[in-house]
CSV table of C-alpha atoms in Angstrom, one decimal:
chain,number,residue,atom,x,y,z
A,1,UNK,CA,-13.4,53.5,-4.5
A,2,UNK,CA,-11.0,51.6,-2.3
A,3,UNK,CA,-11.2,47.9,-3.2
A,4,UNK,CA,-11.0,46.8,0.4
A,5,UNK,CA,-14.0,49.1,1.2
A,6,UNK,CA,-15.9,47.6,-1.7
A,7,UNK,CA,-15.1,44.2,-0.5
A,8,UNK,CA,-16.2,45.1,3.0
A,9,UNK,CA,-19.5,46.5,1.7
A,10,UNK,CA,-20.1,43.3,-0.3
A,11,UNK,CA,-19.4,41.2,2.7
A,12,UNK,CA,-21.8,43.3,4.8
A,13,UNK,CA,-24.5,42.9,2.2
A,14,UNK,CA,-23.9,39.1,2.1
A,15,UNK,CA,-24.1,38.9,5.9
A,16,UNK,CA,-27.4,40.9,5.9
A,17,UNK,CA,-28.8,38.7,3.1
A,18,UNK,CA,-27.8,35.5,4.9
A,19,UNK,CA,-29.2,36.8,8.2
A,20,UNK,CA,-32.5,37.7,6.6
A,21,UNK,CA,-32.8,34.3,4.9
A,22,UNK,CA,-31.9,32.5,8.1
A,23,UNK,CA,-34.5,34.6,10.0
A,24,UNK,CA,-37.2,33.7,7.4
A,25,UNK,CA,-36.3,30.0,7.5
A,26,UNK,CA,-36.4,30.0,11.3
A,27,UNK,CA,-39.7,31.9,11.3
A,28,UNK,CA,-41.3,29.5,8.7
A,29,UNK,CA,-40.3,26.4,10.6
A,30,UNK,CA,-41.3,27.8,13.9
A,31,UNK,CA,-44.7,28.9,12.5
A,32,UNK,CA,-45.3,25.5,11.1
A,33,UNK,CA,-44.5,23.8,14.4
A,34,UNK,CA,-46.6,26.1,16.5
A,35,UNK,CA,-49.7,26.0,14.2
A,36,UNK,CA,-49.5,22.2,13.6
A,37,UNK,CA,-49.0,21.3,17.2
A,38,UNK,CA,-51.6,23.8,18.4
A,39,UNK,CA,-54.2,22.4,16.1
A,40,UNK,CA,-53.7,18.8,17.4
A,41,UNK,CA,-53.9,19.9,21.0
A,42,UNK,CA,-56.9,22.1,20.4
A,43,UNK,CA,-58.8,19.4,18.6
A,44,UNK,CA,-58.0,17.0,21.4
A,45,UNK,CA,-59.3,19.5,24.0
A,46,UNK,CA,-62.6,20.0,22.0
A,47,UNK,CA,-63.0,16.2,21.6
A,48,UNK,CA,-62.0,15.1,25.1
A,49,UNK,CA,-61.6,18.1,27.4
A,50,UNK,CA,-63.9,18.0,30.5
A,51,UNK,CA,-65.2,21.5,30.0
A,52,UNK,CA,-65.4,21.6,26.2
A,53,UNK,CA,-66.0,17.9,25.3
A,54,UNK,CA,-68.5,17.3,22.6
A,55,UNK,CA,-69.1,13.7,21.4
A,56,UNK,CA,-69.6,14.8,17.8
A,57,UNK,CA,-66.4,14.6,15.8
A,58,UNK,CA,-68.2,14.9,12.5
A,59,UNK,CA,-69.8,18.2,13.5
A,60,UNK,CA,-66.5,19.5,14.8
A,61,UNK,CA,-64.8,18.6,11.5
A,62,UNK,CA,-67.8,20.1,9.5
A,63,UNK,CA,-67.5,23.4,11.4
A,64,UNK,CA,-63.8,23.6,10.6
A,65,UNK,CA,-64.6,23.1,6.9
A,66,UNK,CA,-67.1,25.9,7.0
A,67,UNK,CA,-64.5,28.1,8.7
A,68,UNK,CA,-62.0,27.3,5.9
A,69,UNK,CA,-64.6,28.2,3.2
A,70,UNK,CA,-65.3,31.5,5.1
A,71,UNK,CA,-61.6,32.2,5.4
A,72,UNK,CA,-61.0,31.6,1.6
A,73,UNK,CA,-63.8,34.0,0.9
A,74,UNK,CA,-62.3,36.7,3.2
A,75,UNK,CA,-58.7,36.2,2.1
A,76,UNK,CA,-59.7,36.2,-1.6
A,77,UNK,CA,-61.8,39.3,-1.2
A,78,UNK,CA,-59.0,41.2,0.5
A,79,UNK,CA,-56.4,39.8,-1.9
A,80,UNK,CA,-54.2,38.3,0.9
A,81,UNK,CA,-51.7,35.5,0.5
A,82,UNK,CA,-52.3,34.9,-3.2
A,83,UNK,CA,-55.8,33.4,-2.4
A,84,UNK,CA,-58.0,33.7,-5.5
A,85,UNK,CA,-61.4,35.5,-5.4
A,86,UNK,CA,-64.2,33.3,-4.1
A,87,UNK,CA,-65.8,31.4,-7.0
A,88,UNK,CA,-67.7,28.2,-6.9
A,89,UNK,CA,-68.9,26.5,-10.1
A,90,UNK,CA,-71.3,23.6,-9.9
A,91,UNK,CA,-69.6,21.6,-12.8
A,92,UNK,CA,-66.2,21.9,-11.0
A,93,UNK,CA,-67.8,20.9,-7.6
A,94,UNK,CA,-69.1,17.8,-9.4
A,95,UNK,CA,-65.8,16.9,-11.0
A,96,UNK,CA,-64.0,17.4,-7.6
A,97,UNK,CA,-66.5,15.1,-5.8
A,98,UNK,CA,-64.4,11.9,-5.8
A,99,UNK,CA,-61.5,13.8,-4.3
A,100,UNK,CA,-63.8,15.5,-1.8
A,101,UNK,CA,-65.2,12.1,-0.7
A,102,UNK,CA,-61.7,10.9,0.1
A,103,UNK,CA,-61.0,14.3,1.8
A,104,UNK,CA,-64.0,13.9,4.0
A,105,UNK,CA,-62.9,10.3,5.0
A,106,UNK,CA,-59.4,11.6,5.8
A,107,UNK,CA,-60.3,14.5,8.1
A,108,UNK,CA,-63.2,12.7,9.7
A,109,UNK,CA,-61.2,9.6,10.6
A,110,UNK,CA,-58.3,11.8,11.7
A,111,UNK,CA,-60.4,13.6,14.3
A,112,UNK,CA,-62.2,10.4,15.4
A,113,UNK,CA,-58.8,8.7,16.0
A,114,UNK,CA,-57.8,11.7,18.1
A,115,UNK,CA,-60.9,11.4,20.2
A,116,UNK,CA,-60.0,7.9,21.2
A,117,UNK,CA,-56.2,7.9,21.6
A,118,UNK,CA,-53.8,9.9,23.7
A,119,UNK,CA,-51.8,12.6,21.8
A,120,UNK,CA,-48.6,10.7,22.8
A,121,UNK,CA,-49.9,7.7,20.9
A,122,UNK,CA,-51.4,9.6,18.0
A,123,UNK,CA,-48.3,9.5,15.8
A,124,UNK,CA,-48.1,5.7,16.2
A,125,UNK,CA,-51.8,5.2,15.5
A,126,UNK,CA,-51.5,7.1,12.2
A,127,UNK,CA,-48.0,5.9,11.2
A,128,UNK,CA,-49.0,3.6,8.3
A,129,UNK,CA,-49.5,6.4,5.8
A,130,UNK,CA,-46.3,5.7,4.0
A,131,UNK,CA,-47.1,2.0,3.9
A,132,UNK,CA,-50.4,2.7,2.2
A,133,UNK,CA,-48.6,5.2,-0.1
A,134,UNK,CA,-46.4,2.4,-1.4
A,135,UNK,CA,-49.3,-0.1,-1.7
A,136,UNK,CA,-51.6,2.4,-3.5
A,137,UNK,CA,-48.7,3.6,-5.8
A,138,UNK,CA,-48.3,-0.1,-6.8
A,139,UNK,CA,-52.0,-1.0,-7.1
A,140,UNK,CA,-53.2,2.2,-8.8
A,141,UNK,CA,-50.2,3.6,-10.6
A,142,UNK,CA,-48.1,0.4,-11.0
A,143,UNK,CA,-45.0,1.9,-9.3
A,144,UNK,CA,-42.6,-0.4,-7.6
A,145,UNK,CA,-40.5,0.3,-4.5
A,146,UNK,CA,-36.8,-0.4,-3.9
A,147,UNK,CA,-35.6,-2.8,-1.2
A,148,UNK,CA,-34.1,0.1,0.8
A,149,UNK,CA,-37.5,1.8,0.9
A,150,UNK,CA,-39.2,-1.4,1.8
A,151,UNK,CA,-36.7,-1.9,4.6
A,152,UNK,CA,-37.8,1.5,6.0
A,153,UNK,CA,-41.4,0.5,5.8
A,154,UNK,CA,-40.7,-2.6,7.7
A,155,UNK,CA,-39.2,-0.5,10.5
A,156,UNK,CA,-42.3,1.7,10.6
A,157,UNK,CA,-44.5,-1.4,10.7
A,158,UNK,CA,-42.6,-3.0,13.5
A,159,UNK,CA,-42.8,0.4,15.4
A,160,UNK,CA,-46.6,0.4,14.8
A,161,UNK,CA,-47.0,-3.2,16.2
A,162,UNK,CA,-44.7,-2.6,19.2
A,163,UNK,CA,-46.6,0.6,20.0
A,164,UNK,CA,-50.0,-1.1,19.9
A,165,UNK,CA,-48.7,-3.9,22.2
A,166,UNK,CA,-47.1,-1.4,24.7
A,167,UNK,CA,-49.8,1.4,24.8
A,168,UNK,CA,-51.2,1.6,28.3
A,169,UNK,CA,-54.5,3.2,27.3
A,170,UNK,CA,-54.9,1.2,24.1
A,171,UNK,CA,-58.1,1.8,22.2
A,172,UNK,CA,-59.3,-0.5,19.4
A,173,UNK,CA,-61.5,2.2,17.9
A,174,UNK,CA,-58.6,4.7,18.0
A,175,UNK,CA,-56.3,2.2,16.2
A,176,UNK,CA,-58.9,1.3,13.6
A,177,UNK,CA,-59.7,5.0,12.8
A,178,UNK,CA,-55.9,5.7,12.9
A,179,UNK,CA,-55.3,3.1,10.2
A,180,UNK,CA,-58.3,4.3,8.3
A,181,UNK,CA,-56.9,7.9,8.5
A,182,UNK,CA,-53.5,6.6,7.2
A,183,UNK,CA,-55.2,5.0,4.3
A,184,UNK,CA,-57.2,8.1,3.3
A,185,UNK,CA,-54.2,10.4,3.7
A,186,UNK,CA,-52.3,8.2,1.2
A,187,UNK,CA,-55.2,7.9,-1.1
A,188,UNK,CA,-55.8,11.7,-0.9
A,189,UNK,CA,-52.3,12.5,-2.2
A,190,UNK,CA,-52.9,10.4,-5.3
A,191,UNK,CA,-56.3,12.0,-5.9
A,192,UNK,CA,-54.9,15.5,-5.4
A,193,UNK,CA,-52.4,14.9,-8.2
A,194,UNK,CA,-55.2,13.6,-10.4
A,195,UNK,CA,-57.7,16.5,-9.7
A,196,UNK,CA,-55.4,19.5,-9.3
A,197,UNK,CA,-55.4,20.3,-13.1
A,198,UNK,CA,-59.3,20.7,-12.8
A,199,UNK,CA,-58.7,23.8,-10.7
A,200,UNK,CA,-55.8,25.2,-12.8
A,201,UNK,CA,-53.2,23.7,-10.5
A,202,UNK,CA,-54.1,26.2,-7.9
A,203,UNK,CA,-53.9,24.7,-4.4
A,204,UNK,CA,-56.1,27.4,-2.9
A,205,UNK,CA,-58.9,26.7,-5.3
A,206,UNK,CA,-58.5,23.0,-4.5
A,207,UNK,CA,-58.8,23.9,-0.8
A,208,UNK,CA,-61.9,25.9,-1.5
A,209,UNK,CA,-63.7,23.3,-3.5
A,210,UNK,CA,-62.7,20.5,-1.2
A,211,UNK,CA,-64.0,22.2,1.9
A,212,UNK,CA,-67.1,23.5,0.1
A,213,UNK,CA,-68.1,20.0,-1.0
A,214,UNK,CA,-67.1,18.6,2.5
A,215,UNK,CA,-69.4,21.2,4.2
A,216,UNK,CA,-72.3,19.6,2.2
A,217,UNK,CA,-71.2,16.0,2.5
A,218,UNK,CA,-71.0,16.1,6.3
A,219,UNK,CA,-74.6,17.3,6.7
A,220,UNK,CA,-76.3,13.9,6.0
A,221,UNK,CA,-73.5,12.1,8.0
A,222,UNK,CA,-74.2,14.2,11.1
A,223,UNK,CA,-77.9,13.5,10.8
A,224,UNK,CA,-77.3,9.8,10.3
A,225,UNK,CA,-75.1,9.5,13.3
A,226,UNK,CA,-77.3,11.6,15.6
A,227,UNK,CA,-74.8,14.3,16.1
A,228,UNK,CA,-77.3,17.1,15.7
A,229,UNK,CA,-79.2,15.8,18.7
A,230,UNK,CA,-75.9,15.5,20.6
A,231,UNK,CA,-75.1,19.1,19.8
A,232,UNK,CA,-78.6,20.3,21.0
A,233,UNK,CA,-78.4,18.3,24.2
A,234,UNK,CA,-74.8,19.2,25.1
A,235,UNK,CA,-74.2,21.7,27.9
A,236,UNK,CA,-70.7,22.4,26.7
A,237,UNK,CA,-72.1,23.5,23.3
A,238,UNK,CA,-73.8,26.4,25.2
A,239,UNK,CA,-70.4,27.7,26.5
A,240,UNK,CA,-68.7,30.6,24.7
A,241,UNK,CA,-65.3,28.9,25.4
A,242,UNK,CA,-66.4,25.9,23.3
A,243,UNK,CA,-67.3,28.1,20.3
A,244,UNK,CA,-64.1,30.1,20.7
A,245,UNK,CA,-62.0,26.9,20.6
A,246,UNK,CA,-64.0,25.7,17.6
A,247,UNK,CA,-63.4,28.9,15.7
A,248,UNK,CA,-59.7,29.0,16.5
A,249,UNK,CA,-59.5,25.4,15.3
A,250,UNK,CA,-61.0,26.5,12.0
A,251,UNK,CA,-58.6,29.4,11.7
A,252,UNK,CA,-55.7,27.1,12.4
A,253,UNK,CA,-56.9,24.7,9.7
A,254,UNK,CA,-56.4,27.6,7.2
A,255,UNK,CA,-53.2,28.8,8.8
A,256,UNK,CA,-51.5,25.3,8.5
A,257,UNK,CA,-51.8,25.7,4.7
A,258,UNK,CA,-49.9,29.0,4.8
A,259,UNK,CA,-47.4,27.6,7.3
A,260,UNK,CA,-46.6,24.5,5.3
A,261,UNK,CA,-46.3,26.5,2.0
A,262,UNK,CA,-43.9,29.0,3.7
A,263,UNK,CA,-41.8,26.2,5.1
A,264,UNK,CA,-41.5,24.5,1.8
A,265,UNK,CA,-40.8,27.8,0.0
A,266,UNK,CA,-37.9,28.8,2.3
A,267,UNK,CA,-36.4,25.3,2.8
A,268,UNK,CA,-37.4,22.4,0.5
A,269,UNK,CA,-39.9,19.6,0.3
A,270,UNK,CA,-37.4,17.2,1.9
A,271,UNK,CA,-36.7,19.6,4.8
A,272,UNK,CA,-40.5,20.0,5.2
A,273,UNK,CA,-40.8,16.2,5.6
A,274,UNK,CA,-37.9,16.1,8.0
A,275,UNK,CA,-39.3,19.0,10.0
A,276,UNK,CA,-42.7,17.2,10.1
A,277,UNK,CA,-41.0,14.1,11.6
A,278,UNK,CA,-39.1,16.2,14.2
A,279,UNK,CA,-42.4,18.1,15.0
A,280,UNK,CA,-44.1,14.8,15.6
A,281,UNK,CA,-41.4,13.9,18.1
A,282,UNK,CA,-41.7,17.2,19.9
A,283,UNK,CA,-45.5,16.8,19.9
A,284,UNK,CA,-45.3,13.4,21.5
A,285,UNK,CA,-42.9,14.7,24.3
A,286,UNK,CA,-45.2,17.7,24.9
A,287,UNK,CA,-48.2,15.4,25.2
A,288,UNK,CA,-46.4,13.3,27.8
A,289,UNK,CA,-45.4,16.4,29.8
A,290,UNK,CA,-48.8,18.1,29.6
A,291,UNK,CA,-51.1,15.1,30.0
A,292,UNK,CA,-48.8,12.9,32.1
A,293,UNK,CA,-50.0,9.9,30.1
A,294,UNK,CA,-48.6,6.6,31.5
A,295,UNK,CA,-46.1,5.1,29.0
A,296,UNK,CA,-43.7,2.2,29.1
A,297,UNK,CA,-40.1,2.4,28.0
A,298,UNK,CA,-40.8,0.2,25.1
A,299,UNK,CA,-43.9,2.3,24.3
A,300,UNK,CA,-41.6,5.3,24.0
A,301,UNK,CA,-39.1,3.3,21.9
A,302,UNK,CA,-42.0,2.4,19.5
A,303,UNK,CA,-42.5,6.1,18.8
A,304,UNK,CA,-38.8,6.6,18.1
A,305,UNK,CA,-38.9,3.6,15.8
A,306,UNK,CA,-41.8,4.9,13.8
A,307,UNK,CA,-40.3,8.4,13.5
A,308,UNK,CA,-36.8,6.9,12.6
A,309,UNK,CA,-38.3,4.7,9.9
A,310,UNK,CA,-40.4,7.6,8.5
A,311,UNK,CA,-37.4,9.8,8.4
A,312,UNK,CA,-35.2,7.1,6.8
A,313,UNK,CA,-37.9,6.5,4.1
A,314,UNK,CA,-38.0,10.2,3.3
A,315,UNK,CA,-34.2,10.3,2.9
A,316,UNK,CA,-34.1,7.1,0.8
A,317,UNK,CA,-36.9,8.3,-1.6
A,318,UNK,CA,-35.2,11.6,-1.9
A,319,UNK,CA,-31.9,10.0,-2.8
A,320,UNK,CA,-33.6,7.7,-5.3
A,321,UNK,CA,-35.4,10.6,-7.0
A,322,UNK,CA,-32.1,12.5,-7.2
A,323,UNK,CA,-30.3,9.6,-8.7
A,324,UNK,CA,-33.2,9.1,-11.3
A,325,UNK,CA,-33.1,12.8,-12.2
A,326,UNK,CA,-29.2,12.8,-12.6
A,327,UNK,CA,-29.5,9.6,-14.7
A,328,UNK,CA,-32.1,11.1,-17.0
A,329,UNK,CA,-30.3,14.4,-17.3
A,330,UNK,CA,-27.0,12.5,-18.3
A,331,UNK,CA,-29.0,10.5,-20.9
A,332,UNK,CA,-30.5,13.6,-22.3
A,333,UNK,CA,-27.2,15.4,-22.5
A,334,UNK,CA,-25.6,12.4,-24.2
A,335,UNK,CA,-28.4,12.2,-26.7
A,336,UNK,CA,-28.1,16.0,-27.4
A,337,UNK,CA,-24.3,15.6,-28.0
A,338,UNK,CA,-24.8,12.7,-30.3
A,339,UNK,CA,-27.3,14.5,-32.6
A,340,UNK,CA,-25.8,15.7,-35.9
A,341,UNK,CA,-25.6,19.5,-36.2
């Protein structure tokens, strides 16, 4: 065969491979953005929309957990997406209970925050997650943080304070639940690492047990806060569009797991975090365009400060982890060379 023809064939195959990978990356990132943003706007519509509003955030969150359990059952039965067959063991449910309690706190406060704040302010209200990450890492795990990372956290904190000072439709309840959501998100990440081995390090089994436990834990909470009566008395709860949006929200709750996993698979954890930051910026701009929320110049600047600080923290931590890995690898290689043969 002519060498030039062979070269041309190889180049053609490389181009096709590159094009295929680029398409998958673009598709994964786009899917994550669409699913994540859609879920936020849909939940906001159910919590605050004039024709679908239901003043029962715990019930809405419970329904989405039930949808997730049902989806895990269906996907596991059909063997789709690597989801394992549906199986719940009481001993495992009990061992997973501490994580599930944190999980309930996380998703409940997240939706309650969204009920009280505008979507354009949502990112600022929940921006303290990385601050709590650092605090909990130090208190629980004893990990210290570099000055560079602390500088990034300071930027985020300043953006949070400026955003609260400049928000036109400021809500104390929204900020309180936003801060609580940030705390539970940070605590949840630590608990996930601790409890993942109890489900054979399978994220889908973790999702199943978490949502199954949450479906039970939310029941007394809904009764305690009178949300069952609210549901029975609500006119919107009798509308088919309400239940359609509720079910779509539950489906999106499962889809976000697939979308995030696909984005990480075809890019990297760092790119996933960067993409999430960019998505938050796009989400804020879309909220301003759709809802026409009043916002001051400094209010918009506060959003940019929060996002910039979060992105900088991600990049700094990535660089530090890379440097630590390189240092440990060099030390290991040096030790291997010095050992007598």
